[in-house]
């Protein structure tokens, strides 16, 4: 620690006197390339469907998704994370492994629209396509079967990679998922497809609006596979396992309630670290701003800066394109 002078010679406020001064000495800056836009595409619709709990967010048609991807590129956004909402669901989530399933179609659409100008990412999980809403297949007792689910994830990885995705994001929190997916990708000749591991994904109360966005059929909860909010050290164990299995990047989700975990993860690794500012975080700010309780734009930037300050190299946020335009 440096030794500083004392007042009145030492006046920290000198570095806060003007906007130009504050901008020059800022310790952390947001950049459009660090932002990733989560986007939902729904099968069988002809017009975008607004998500009522997330003002400004929609379930896209294939055409409007392509437009959103092009707008993201124009704004300088770094990536897009795609979530598919199929018309038909079943116990095995077969839409998730169908080469012509909505998510695989969306990957091909976005790649055709923007090519490599945007990092195209896809959610690798079964919850959007299962009729029970869980992230894996169920055993005879109704519990998520970890190892049987891994076989389905391997299939998902192959079809998403065949569709042209740059990065897969396994979000189901199954033990061993990163290693199985890496092996499946490599065996299929997709060594260049990266894995963004959902390393510390907590069983959170803030996912509610997302479940509307993906038309979730969830019965019960996900506490047996997502992390307990009371645990922080556990995230470092998950981190070590994901890295050993071949994760190229790691993520903490949600962001704001787990900034302490984000900082610990960022301090521990030398791979890129992402944080997901999830639907409930988005909805709270939009609702408070709509009621005139907070300044919307300032609140958005303050929360994103806090996530960056805690150690995130990349931030998934539904405001990605809007914020990126303001930063340019």
XYZ file of C-alpha atoms in Angstrom:
328
model
C 0.000 0.000 0.000
C 1.316 3.426 -0.939
C 1.760 6.126 1.681
C -0.378 9.177 1.016
C -0.259 12.712 2.317
C -2.916 14.166 4.539
C -5.534 16.872 4.208
C -5.352 19.704 3.176
C -2.550 18.800 0.758
C -4.276 15.547 -0.220
C -7.653 16.146 -1.850
C -9.103 13.143 -3.744
C -11.916 15.356 -5.000
C -9.445 16.987 -7.423
C -9.870 13.904 -9.611
C -13.659 14.275 -9.658
C -13.961 17.916 -10.710
C -15.235 17.559 -14.297
C -16.729 14.880 -16.529
C -13.527 14.883 -18.580
C -11.404 14.357 -15.466
C -13.617 11.558 -14.185
C -13.541 9.895 -17.591
C -9.762 10.127 -17.826
C -9.071 8.514 -14.424
C -11.856 5.893 -14.535
C -10.530 2.510 -13.398
C -13.054 0.412 -15.346
C -14.748 1.013 -18.685
C -17.483 -0.874 -20.460
C -16.851 -1.763 -24.095
C -19.428 -2.941 -26.646
C -17.333 -6.002 -27.571
C -17.641 -7.293 -23.999
C -21.444 -7.412 -24.179
C -23.427 -10.497 -25.198
C -27.103 -10.284 -26.172
C -29.372 -13.133 -25.014
C -32.148 -13.633 -27.573
C -35.215 -15.889 -27.757
C -36.586 -17.318 -31.002
C -39.966 -19.033 -30.993
C -41.115 -21.598 -33.488
C -44.338 -21.076 -35.410
C -44.967 -17.350 -34.915
C -45.235 -14.657 -37.588
C -44.857 -11.611 -35.333
C -42.612 -11.028 -32.296
C -44.300 -11.848 -28.990
C -43.533 -9.407 -26.140
C -42.379 -10.899 -22.849
C -44.683 -9.150 -20.384
C -42.317 -9.417 -17.416
C -39.367 -8.067 -19.435
C -40.425 -4.810 -21.129
C -38.567 -4.386 -24.398
C -37.726 -8.090 -24.760
C -39.568 -10.342 -27.230
C -39.757 -13.882 -28.451
C -38.402 -13.369 -31.952
C -39.543 -14.753 -35.244
C -36.764 -16.076 -37.452
C -36.809 -12.845 -39.452
C -36.746 -10.494 -36.470
C -33.951 -12.527 -34.899
C -31.835 -11.989 -37.993
C -32.575 -8.268 -37.763
C -31.634 -8.198 -34.062
C -28.354 -9.931 -34.841
C -27.553 -7.421 -37.582
C -28.357 -4.537 -35.227
C -26.074 -6.045 -32.596
C -23.221 -6.186 -35.104
C -23.844 -2.582 -36.124
C -23.707 -1.507 -32.465
C -20.438 -3.373 -31.888
C -21.868 -6.050 -29.562
C -19.499 -8.965 -29.095
C -21.837 -11.958 -29.100
C -25.373 -13.291 -29.122
C -26.650 -16.175 -26.965
C -29.571 -17.981 -28.585
C -32.444 -19.739 -26.828
C -35.010 -21.725 -28.790
C -38.707 -22.039 -27.914
C -40.140 -25.057 -29.773
C -43.800 -25.644 -30.545
C -43.749 -29.209 -29.279
C -42.118 -30.588 -26.136
C -41.643 -34.108 -24.834
C -39.989 -35.911 -21.945
C -36.665 -36.321 -23.757
C -36.514 -32.804 -25.200
C -36.104 -34.141 -28.729
C -36.461 -30.687 -30.292
C -33.104 -29.894 -28.743
C -31.332 -32.569 -30.785
C -33.359 -32.332 -33.983
C -31.130 -30.811 -36.700
C -34.242 -28.945 -37.847
C -35.242 -27.882 -34.321
C -35.832 -24.185 -33.809
C -32.532 -23.522 -32.029
C -30.482 -25.182 -34.769
C -32.467 -23.329 -37.420
C -31.859 -20.062 -35.563
C -28.121 -20.712 -35.424
C -28.042 -21.212 -39.179
C -30.162 -18.084 -39.722
C -27.908 -15.882 -37.613
C -24.739 -17.291 -39.150
C -26.173 -16.615 -42.619
C -26.990 -13.039 -41.590
C -23.809 -11.995 -39.771
C -21.239 -14.704 -40.479
C -18.276 -14.335 -38.149
C -18.935 -10.655 -37.366
C -20.720 -11.721 -34.181
C -19.813 -14.604 -31.869
C -22.820 -16.898 -32.183
C -23.507 -18.784 -28.958
C -26.222 -21.285 -28.109
C -27.794 -22.509 -24.916
C -27.006 -26.194 -24.532
C -29.736 -27.409 -22.221
C -32.948 -29.396 -22.412
C -35.221 -27.237 -20.275
C -36.740 -25.280 -23.173
C -37.771 -28.483 -24.981
C -38.860 -30.851 -22.176
C -42.509 -31.103 -21.183
C -41.509 -31.247 -17.513
C -39.215 -28.210 -17.798
C -36.148 -29.758 -16.199
C -32.662 -29.451 -17.640
C -32.314 -33.192 -18.189
C -34.164 -36.437 -18.651
C -35.935 -37.962 -15.664
C -35.511 -41.396 -14.122
C -38.319 -43.708 -12.986
C -38.613 -41.777 -9.722
C -38.922 -38.392 -11.416
C -35.395 -37.258 -10.583
C -33.034 -35.737 -13.131
C -30.765 -38.552 -14.333
C -27.314 -36.992 -14.549
C -25.562 -39.553 -16.748
C -28.457 -40.148 -19.115
C -28.695 -36.387 -19.522
C -25.023 -36.202 -20.484
C -25.739 -38.448 -23.455
C -28.418 -36.004 -24.607
C -26.027 -33.067 -24.128
C -23.455 -34.785 -26.345
C -26.096 -35.044 -29.079
C -27.068 -31.400 -28.604
C -23.457 -30.292 -28.888
C -23.039 -32.105 -32.192
C -26.175 -30.698 -33.838
C -25.474 -27.163 -32.634
C -21.913 -27.362 -33.922
C -23.130 -28.810 -37.230
C -25.431 -25.777 -37.501
C -22.390 -23.505 -37.284
C -22.337 -22.217 -33.717
C -19.097 -20.683 -32.447
C -19.670 -21.323 -28.735
C -21.911 -23.720 -26.817
C -23.107 -22.791 -23.347
C -23.999 -25.863 -21.285
C -26.271 -24.444 -18.592
C -27.791 -27.561 -17.034
C -25.297 -27.970 -14.171
C -24.925 -31.713 -14.669
C -21.773 -33.239 -13.192
C -19.265 -33.974 -15.953
C -21.090 -32.001 -18.652
C -18.111 -30.022 -19.931
C -15.929 -33.086 -20.413
C -18.626 -35.067 -22.217
C -19.439 -32.144 -24.498
C -15.779 -31.499 -25.281
C -15.263 -35.141 -26.188
C -18.388 -35.161 -28.375
C -17.354 -32.010 -30.226
C -13.821 -33.233 -30.828
C -14.981 -36.657 -32.020
C -17.292 -34.961 -34.534
C -14.497 -32.792 -35.924
C -15.598 -29.614 -34.136
C -12.394 -28.909 -32.239
C -12.744 -25.172 -32.886
C -16.127 -24.841 -31.178
C -15.614 -23.281 -27.737
C -17.343 -24.112 -24.469
C -18.615 -21.371 -22.184
C -19.177 -23.282 -18.959
C -21.996 -22.207 -16.686
C -19.642 -22.847 -13.785
C -21.467 -21.214 -10.899
C -25.167 -21.222 -11.703
C -27.280 -20.716 -8.632
C -30.814 -21.839 -7.867
C -32.152 -18.305 -7.872
C -35.457 -16.541 -7.374
C -34.488 -14.150 -10.176
C -35.179 -16.530 -13.086
C -38.943 -15.963 -13.142
C -39.203 -13.679 -16.190
C -36.878 -15.956 -18.165
C -39.287 -18.821 -17.650
C -41.998 -16.761 -19.298
C -39.603 -15.954 -22.152
C -38.934 -19.635 -22.893
C -42.500 -20.793 -22.109
C -41.112 -23.035 -19.380
C -43.044 -26.121 -18.328
C -41.071 -26.505 -15.100
C -42.607 -28.690 -12.432
C -40.925 -28.388 -9.036
C -37.526 -26.717 -8.774
C -33.891 -27.216 -9.785
C -32.286 -27.246 -6.360
C -30.782 -30.727 -6.796
C -28.521 -29.574 -9.630
C -28.189 -25.789 -9.473
C -26.030 -24.385 -6.672
C -27.301 -23.401 -3.245
C -27.234 -19.588 -2.814
C -25.677 -20.111 0.631
C -22.483 -21.595 -0.839
C -19.497 -19.723 -2.247
C -16.554 -22.125 -1.805
C -18.515 -24.716 -3.781
C -18.239 -22.493 -6.861
C -14.452 -22.865 -6.780
C -14.826 -26.641 -6.783
C -17.121 -26.418 -9.787
C -14.592 -24.075 -11.404
C -11.727 -26.522 -10.962
C -13.794 -29.349 -12.436
C -14.916 -27.332 -15.462
C -11.377 -26.208 -16.258
C -10.034 -29.742 -15.887
C -12.725 -30.950 -18.314
C -11.781 -28.401 -20.981
C -13.855 -25.246 -20.467
C -12.591 -22.358 -22.592
C -14.541 -19.714 -20.676
C -16.471 -19.749 -17.413
C -19.582 -17.985 -16.144
C -21.250 -16.873 -12.941
C -25.056 -16.617 -13.011
C -26.893 -14.565 -11.740
C -24.594 -11.544 -11.611
C -25.549 -8.921 -9.022
C -26.474 -11.221 -6.094
C -23.192 -13.113 -6.619
C -20.572 -10.423 -7.211
C -18.493 -11.940 -4.418
C -18.449 -15.276 -6.238
C -17.663 -13.529 -9.514
C -14.665 -11.814 -7.947
C -13.368 -15.057 -6.439
C -13.682 -16.843 -9.767
C -12.022 -14.005 -11.677
C -9.130 -13.908 -9.197
C -8.603 -17.662 -9.513
C -8.368 -18.176 -13.287
C -6.604 -17.032 -16.428
C -9.461 -17.839 -18.826
C -12.171 -15.334 -19.808
C -14.888 -14.889 -17.179
C -18.506 -14.081 -18.022
C -21.420 -13.002 -15.860
C -25.089 -13.176 -16.806
C -27.264 -10.247 -15.751
C -30.409 -12.329 -15.712
C -34.065 -11.673 -16.385
C -35.041 -10.799 -12.824
C -32.252 -8.245 -12.563
C -33.428 -6.706 -15.834
C -37.084 -6.742 -14.801
C -36.455 -5.054 -11.446
C -34.663 -2.109 -13.026
C -37.236 -1.714 -15.793
C -40.105 -1.866 -13.286
C -38.529 0.606 -10.883
C -37.697 2.974 -13.726
C -41.237 2.727 -15.130
C -42.524 3.823 -11.731
C -40.127 6.767 -11.643
C -38.247 5.379 -8.654
C -34.796 5.259 -10.278
C -33.027 6.777 -13.285
C -33.136 3.998 -15.851
C -29.998 4.672 -17.937
C -27.833 5.443 -14.919
C -29.020 2.314 -13.132
C -28.275 0.139 -16.164
C -24.740 1.476 -16.533
C -24.080 1.354 -12.798
C -25.041 -2.297 -12.534
C -23.015 -3.266 -15.594
C -20.002 -1.347 -14.319
C -20.310 -3.124 -10.973
C -20.261 -6.484 -12.752
C -17.211 -5.413 -14.756
C -15.501 -4.135 -11.612
C -16.034 -7.485 -9.894
C -14.028 -9.186 -12.637
C -16.240 -10.034 -15.620
C -14.569 -9.903 -19.023
C -17.928 -10.493 -20.730
C -21.460 -9.659 -19.640
C -24.655 -11.232 -20.934
C -27.327 -8.550 -20.697
C -30.658 -7.913 -22.402
C -29.548 -4.287 -22.774
C -26.479 -5.247 -24.821
C -27.402 -3.507 -28.070
C -28.860 -0.437 -26.379
C -25.838 0.028 -24.129
C -23.370 -0.671 -26.925
C -24.922 2.086 -29.037
C -24.489 4.529 -26.165
C -20.867 3.581 -25.626
C -19.767 4.167 -29.219
